[in-house]
XYZ file of N, CA, C and O in Angstrom:
364
model
N 1.018 -1.277 0.204
C 0.017 0.015 -0.451
C 0.732 1.367 0.186
O 0.837 2.334 -0.741
N 2.093 1.357 0.574
C 2.868 2.532 0.890
C 3.229 2.474 -0.564
O 3.442 3.887 -1.072
N 3.485 1.597 -1.403
C 4.463 1.832 -2.081
C 3.487 2.346 -3.615
O 3.634 3.299 -4.478
N 2.036 1.626 -3.686
C 1.791 2.171 -4.313
C 1.001 3.883 -4.224
O 0.655 4.547 -4.742
N 0.830 3.866 -2.490
C 0.703 5.229 -2.690
C 1.679 6.226 -2.886
O 1.615 7.277 -4.089
N 3.019 5.898 -3.111
C 3.930 6.478 -4.189
C 4.347 6.942 -5.077
O 4.161 7.880 -5.583
N 3.920 5.884 -5.604
C 4.011 5.093 -7.251
C 2.995 5.860 -8.265
O 3.075 6.201 -9.032
N 1.728 5.297 -7.494
C 0.804 5.514 -8.339
C -0.421 7.202 -8.451
O -0.531 7.182 -7.014
N -0.016 7.791 -9.573
C -0.372 9.279 -9.408
C -1.258 9.332 -9.464
O -2.147 10.572 -8.455
N -2.634 8.228 -9.483
C -4.347 8.715 -9.123
C -4.143 8.663 -7.483
O -4.805 8.965 -6.564
N -2.818 7.911 -7.259
C -3.361 7.447 -5.431
C -2.552 8.732 -4.529
O -3.491 9.416 -3.388
N -1.557 9.256 -4.801
C -1.035 10.264 -4.949
C -2.017 11.722 -4.820
O -2.043 12.458 -3.828
N -2.563 12.037 -5.818
C -3.491 12.836 -5.871
C -4.417 13.013 -4.121
O -4.578 13.931 -4.046
N -5.518 11.977 -4.357
C -5.705 11.322 -3.208
C -5.172 12.120 -1.509
O -5.506 12.554 -1.307
N -4.251 11.214 -1.447
C -3.389 11.528 -0.448
C -3.044 12.847 -0.865
O -3.432 13.521 0.231
N -2.916 13.604 -1.716
C -2.609 15.284 -1.103
C -3.460 15.821 -1.119
O -3.848 17.034 -0.514
N -4.744 15.433 -1.372
C -6.260 15.828 -1.125
C -6.597 15.847 0.501
O -7.846 16.676 0.662
N -5.829 14.701 1.176
C -6.200 14.244 2.183
C -7.513 13.532 2.310
O -7.978 13.856 3.514
N -7.425 12.514 1.482
C -8.965 11.523 1.043
C -8.309 9.956 1.317
O -9.414 9.171 1.480
N -6.683 9.886 1.972
C -6.917 8.621 2.169
C -6.785 8.939 3.556
O -5.770 9.594 4.342
N -6.999 7.175 4.525
C -6.995 7.208 5.326
C -6.605 5.839 5.436
O -7.346 5.338 5.309
N -5.497 5.092 6.364
C -5.343 3.682 6.681
C -5.818 3.373 7.682
O -5.535 3.948 9.102
N -6.178 1.826 8.163
C -7.418 1.734 9.181
C -6.534 0.276 9.102
O -6.694 -0.175 8.069
N -6.682 -0.248 10.477
C -5.777 -1.803 9.901
C -5.692 -1.880 11.833
O -6.132 -1.391 12.714
N -6.092 -3.405 11.773
C -6.187 -4.482 12.703
C -4.863 -4.606 13.811
O -4.738 -5.065 14.399
N -3.973 -4.863 12.630
C -2.509 -5.436 12.706
C -2.221 -5.012 12.937
O -1.305 -3.756 12.720
N -1.577 -4.493 14.425
C -0.431 -3.391 15.517
C 0.925 -3.292 14.788
O 1.433 -2.232 14.297
N 1.467 -4.843 14.529
C 3.020 -4.872 13.926
C 2.360 -4.334 12.200
O 3.656 -3.557 12.518
N 1.732 -4.589 11.466
C 1.539 -3.860 10.033
C 1.745 -2.243 10.494
O 2.111 -2.301 9.098
N 0.680 -1.998 11.001
C 0.506 -0.846 10.991
C 1.784 -0.133 11.434
O 1.756 1.219 11.231
N 2.200 -0.423 12.367
C 3.953 -0.100 12.855
C 4.767 0.018 11.449
O 5.138 1.308 11.508
N 4.727 -0.985 10.766
C 5.636 -0.839 9.723
C 5.238 0.199 8.746
O 5.581 0.391 8.536
N 3.402 -0.072 8.293
C 3.062 0.649 7.614
C 3.475 2.258 7.713
O 3.379 3.319 7.178
N 3.256 2.705 9.040
C 3.611 4.163 9.818
C 5.008 4.543 9.641
O 5.187 5.894 9.333
N 6.258 3.660 9.357
C 7.440 3.757 9.382
C 7.719 4.519 7.698
O 8.409 4.976 7.200
N 6.983 3.733 6.691
C 6.949 3.191 5.518
C 6.484 4.752 4.998
O 6.598 5.750 3.721
N 5.321 5.222 5.236
C 4.223 6.620 5.140
C 3.567 7.222 6.059
O 2.589 6.803 6.408
N 4.263 7.820 6.440
C 4.181 8.476 7.971
C 3.333 9.460 7.681
O 2.751 9.934 8.577
N 2.902 10.022 6.452
C 2.496 11.178 6.290
C 1.054 10.869 6.129
O 0.264 11.648 6.075
N 1.074 9.563 6.162
C -0.549 8.868 5.713
C -0.951 8.977 7.040
O -0.819 8.206 8.037
N -2.553 9.611 7.486
C -3.246 8.953 8.683
C -3.668 7.588 9.035
O -4.294 7.106 8.199
N -3.642 6.778 10.120
C -3.501 5.622 10.191
C -4.278 5.654 11.613
O -3.902 6.305 12.517
N -4.849 4.582 11.509
C -6.299 4.489 12.498
C -5.564 2.890 12.978
O -6.222 2.220 12.329
N -5.346 3.025 14.401
C -5.584 1.467 14.922
C -6.212 1.220 15.455
O -6.824 1.458 16.519
N -7.494 -0.041 14.800
C -8.667 -1.070 14.853
C -8.291 -1.740 16.622
O -7.075 -2.277 16.415
N -9.037 -2.077 17.129
C -9.334 -2.950 17.733
C -10.336 -3.709 18.365
O -11.334 -2.834 17.968
N -10.624 -5.049 18.639
C -11.476 -5.971 18.390
C -12.130 -5.423 19.670
O -13.083 -5.694 20.307
N -11.585 -4.930 21.067
C -12.026 -4.560 22.277
C -11.826 -2.977 22.399
O -11.025 -2.881 22.213
N -12.217 -2.861 23.454
C -11.732 -1.371 24.233
C -10.373 -1.869 25.001
O -10.124 -1.889 25.586
N -9.490 -0.944 24.514
C -7.886 -1.136 24.613
C -7.657 -0.795 25.907
O -8.235 0.505 26.456
N -6.465 -1.150 26.837
C -6.360 -0.407 28.607
C -5.211 0.211 27.935
O -4.452 1.190 26.726
N -5.316 1.566 28.819
C -4.220 2.799 28.697
C -2.874 2.242 28.280
O -2.432 2.916 27.942
N -2.309 1.179 28.454
C -0.712 0.456 28.302
C -1.216 0.158 26.822
O -0.181 0.627 25.920
N -1.990 -0.168 26.503
C -2.124 -0.841 25.092
C -2.499 0.688 24.289
O -1.518 0.656 23.050
N -3.267 1.931 24.500
C -3.427 2.866 23.870
C -2.023 3.560 23.903
O -1.352 4.372 22.849
N -1.480 3.904 24.564
C 0.117 4.074 24.757
C 0.712 3.525 23.602
O 1.484 4.342 23.297
N 1.150 2.638 23.649
C 1.595 1.748 22.852
C 1.189 2.391 21.386
O 2.050 2.606 20.274
N -0.267 2.149 20.828
C -0.160 2.828 19.874
C -0.373 4.033 19.460
O 0.313 4.462 18.014
N -0.169 4.832 20.533
C -0.013 6.172 20.306
C 1.289 7.040 19.698
O 1.854 7.781 19.180
N 2.195 5.402 19.443
C 3.628 5.551 19.175
C 3.368 5.345 17.710
O 4.774 6.056 17.073
N 2.773 5.109 16.969
C 2.901 5.337 15.742
C 1.448 5.384 15.291
O 1.362 5.735 13.484
N 0.107 5.591 15.662
C -1.028 5.498 15.093
C -1.169 6.700 15.465
O -1.308 8.042 16.614
N -2.102 7.583 14.450
C -2.835 8.639 14.911
C -3.896 8.707 15.735
O -4.521 9.730 16.125
N -4.911 7.734 15.499
C -5.995 7.427 16.188
C -6.597 6.192 16.314
O -5.495 5.132 15.890
N -7.233 5.627 17.984
C -7.499 4.434 17.675
C -9.352 4.008 18.012
O -9.767 5.341 18.723
N -9.426 2.974 17.333
C -11.009 3.033 18.087
C -11.323 1.247 17.833
O -10.701 0.770 17.085
N -11.979 1.107 18.952
C -12.473 -0.602 18.804
C -13.845 -0.419 17.788
O -14.638 -0.121 17.844
N -13.220 -1.734 17.093
C -14.530 -1.606 15.758
C -15.362 -3.317 16.675
O -14.769 -4.284 16.203
N -16.263 -2.428 17.592
C -16.528 -3.756 17.542
C -18.001 -3.727 17.948
O -18.908 -2.394 17.408
N -18.909 -4.550 17.399
C -20.861 -4.176 17.286
C -21.114 -5.001 16.509
O -20.276 -5.893 15.787
N -22.304 -5.636 15.912
C -22.651 -6.073 15.366
C -22.668 -5.566 13.413
O -22.850 -6.276 12.765
N -22.425 -4.878 13.541
C -22.176 -4.018 12.019
C -21.069 -4.112 11.308
O -20.686 -4.273 9.733
N -19.984 -5.042 12.144
C -18.852 -5.730 11.543
C -18.618 -6.857 11.612
O -18.932 -7.565 12.523
N -18.667 -7.114 10.297
C -18.375 -9.162 10.352
C -16.907 -9.134 9.367
O -16.358 -8.196 8.566
N -15.939 -10.223 9.764
C -15.090 -10.524 8.780
C -15.382 -10.787 7.289
O -16.821 -11.465 6.371
N -14.600 -10.851 6.348
C -14.917 -10.790 5.266
C -14.451 -11.968 4.663
O -13.228 -12.602 5.094
N -14.991 -12.757 4.107
C -14.778 -14.409 3.710
C -13.361 -14.218 2.572
O -13.238 -13.758 1.933
N -12.300 -14.779 4.033
C -10.908 -15.433 3.251
C -10.228 -15.930 3.792
O -8.806 -16.417 3.551
N -10.713 -16.753 4.513
C -10.051 -17.931 5.123
C -9.362 -17.931 6.070
O -8.540 -18.638 6.778
N -9.539 -16.649 6.550
C -8.565 -16.104 7.878
C -9.449 -15.401 9.037
O -10.132 -14.256 8.449
N -9.178 -15.470 9.994
C -9.473 -14.369 10.994
C -8.822 -13.876 11.935
O -8.875 -13.219 12.701
N -7.257 -13.889 11.449
C -6.169 -13.989 12.069
C -5.281 -12.122 11.730
O -6.746 -11.539 11.096
N -4.462 -11.977 12.225
C -3.693 -11.037 11.747
C -3.424 -11.014 9.641
O -3.708 -11.972 9.607
N -3.715 -10.011 9.317
C -4.018 -9.912 8.165
C -5.496 -10.090 7.368
O -5.585 -9.913 6.406
N -6.375 -10.651 8.688
C -7.871 -10.403 7.533
C -8.472 -9.418 7.293
O -8.091 -8.588 8.181
N -9.494 -9.062 6.729
C -10.214 -8.153 6.359
C -11.529 -8.323 7.306
O -12.272 -9.299 6.870
N -11.908 -6.906 7.411
C -13.463 -6.351 8.060
C -14.207 -5.703 7.518
O -13.317 -4.794 6.307
N -15.026 -5.597 7.436
C -16.082 -4.499 6.737
C -17.194 -3.980 7.351
O -17.386 -5.122 8.114
N -17.692 -2.678 7.449
C -18.953 -2.470 8.060
C -20.453 -2.836 7.104
O -20.473 -3.046 5.574
N -21.269 -3.475 7.715
C -22.012 -3.775 6.721
C -23.483 -2.836 7.121
O -23.502 -2.309 7.993
N -23.857 -2.827 6.212
C -25.439 -1.789 6.349
C -26.534 -2.343 7.121
O -26.508 -3.552 7.645
């Protein structure tokens, strides 16, 4: 994603306009992304409400954090429910 944002002109235009924000559950992947593309706003998602120490850790690399809990969040079928799996909001 960081490479595409850097190299693809259409993505660059959206980034320059402040229209791109990355959200993810996997803290390690998000830390890496933050190192590769620190100019892109990054939100750390969590399956539960994080404790204070976890939030402090997230603040080292993420611009925001939010618990993505509730019946509206459903896993996207990809054969995985661990790190790297995808979730989507349902109407």
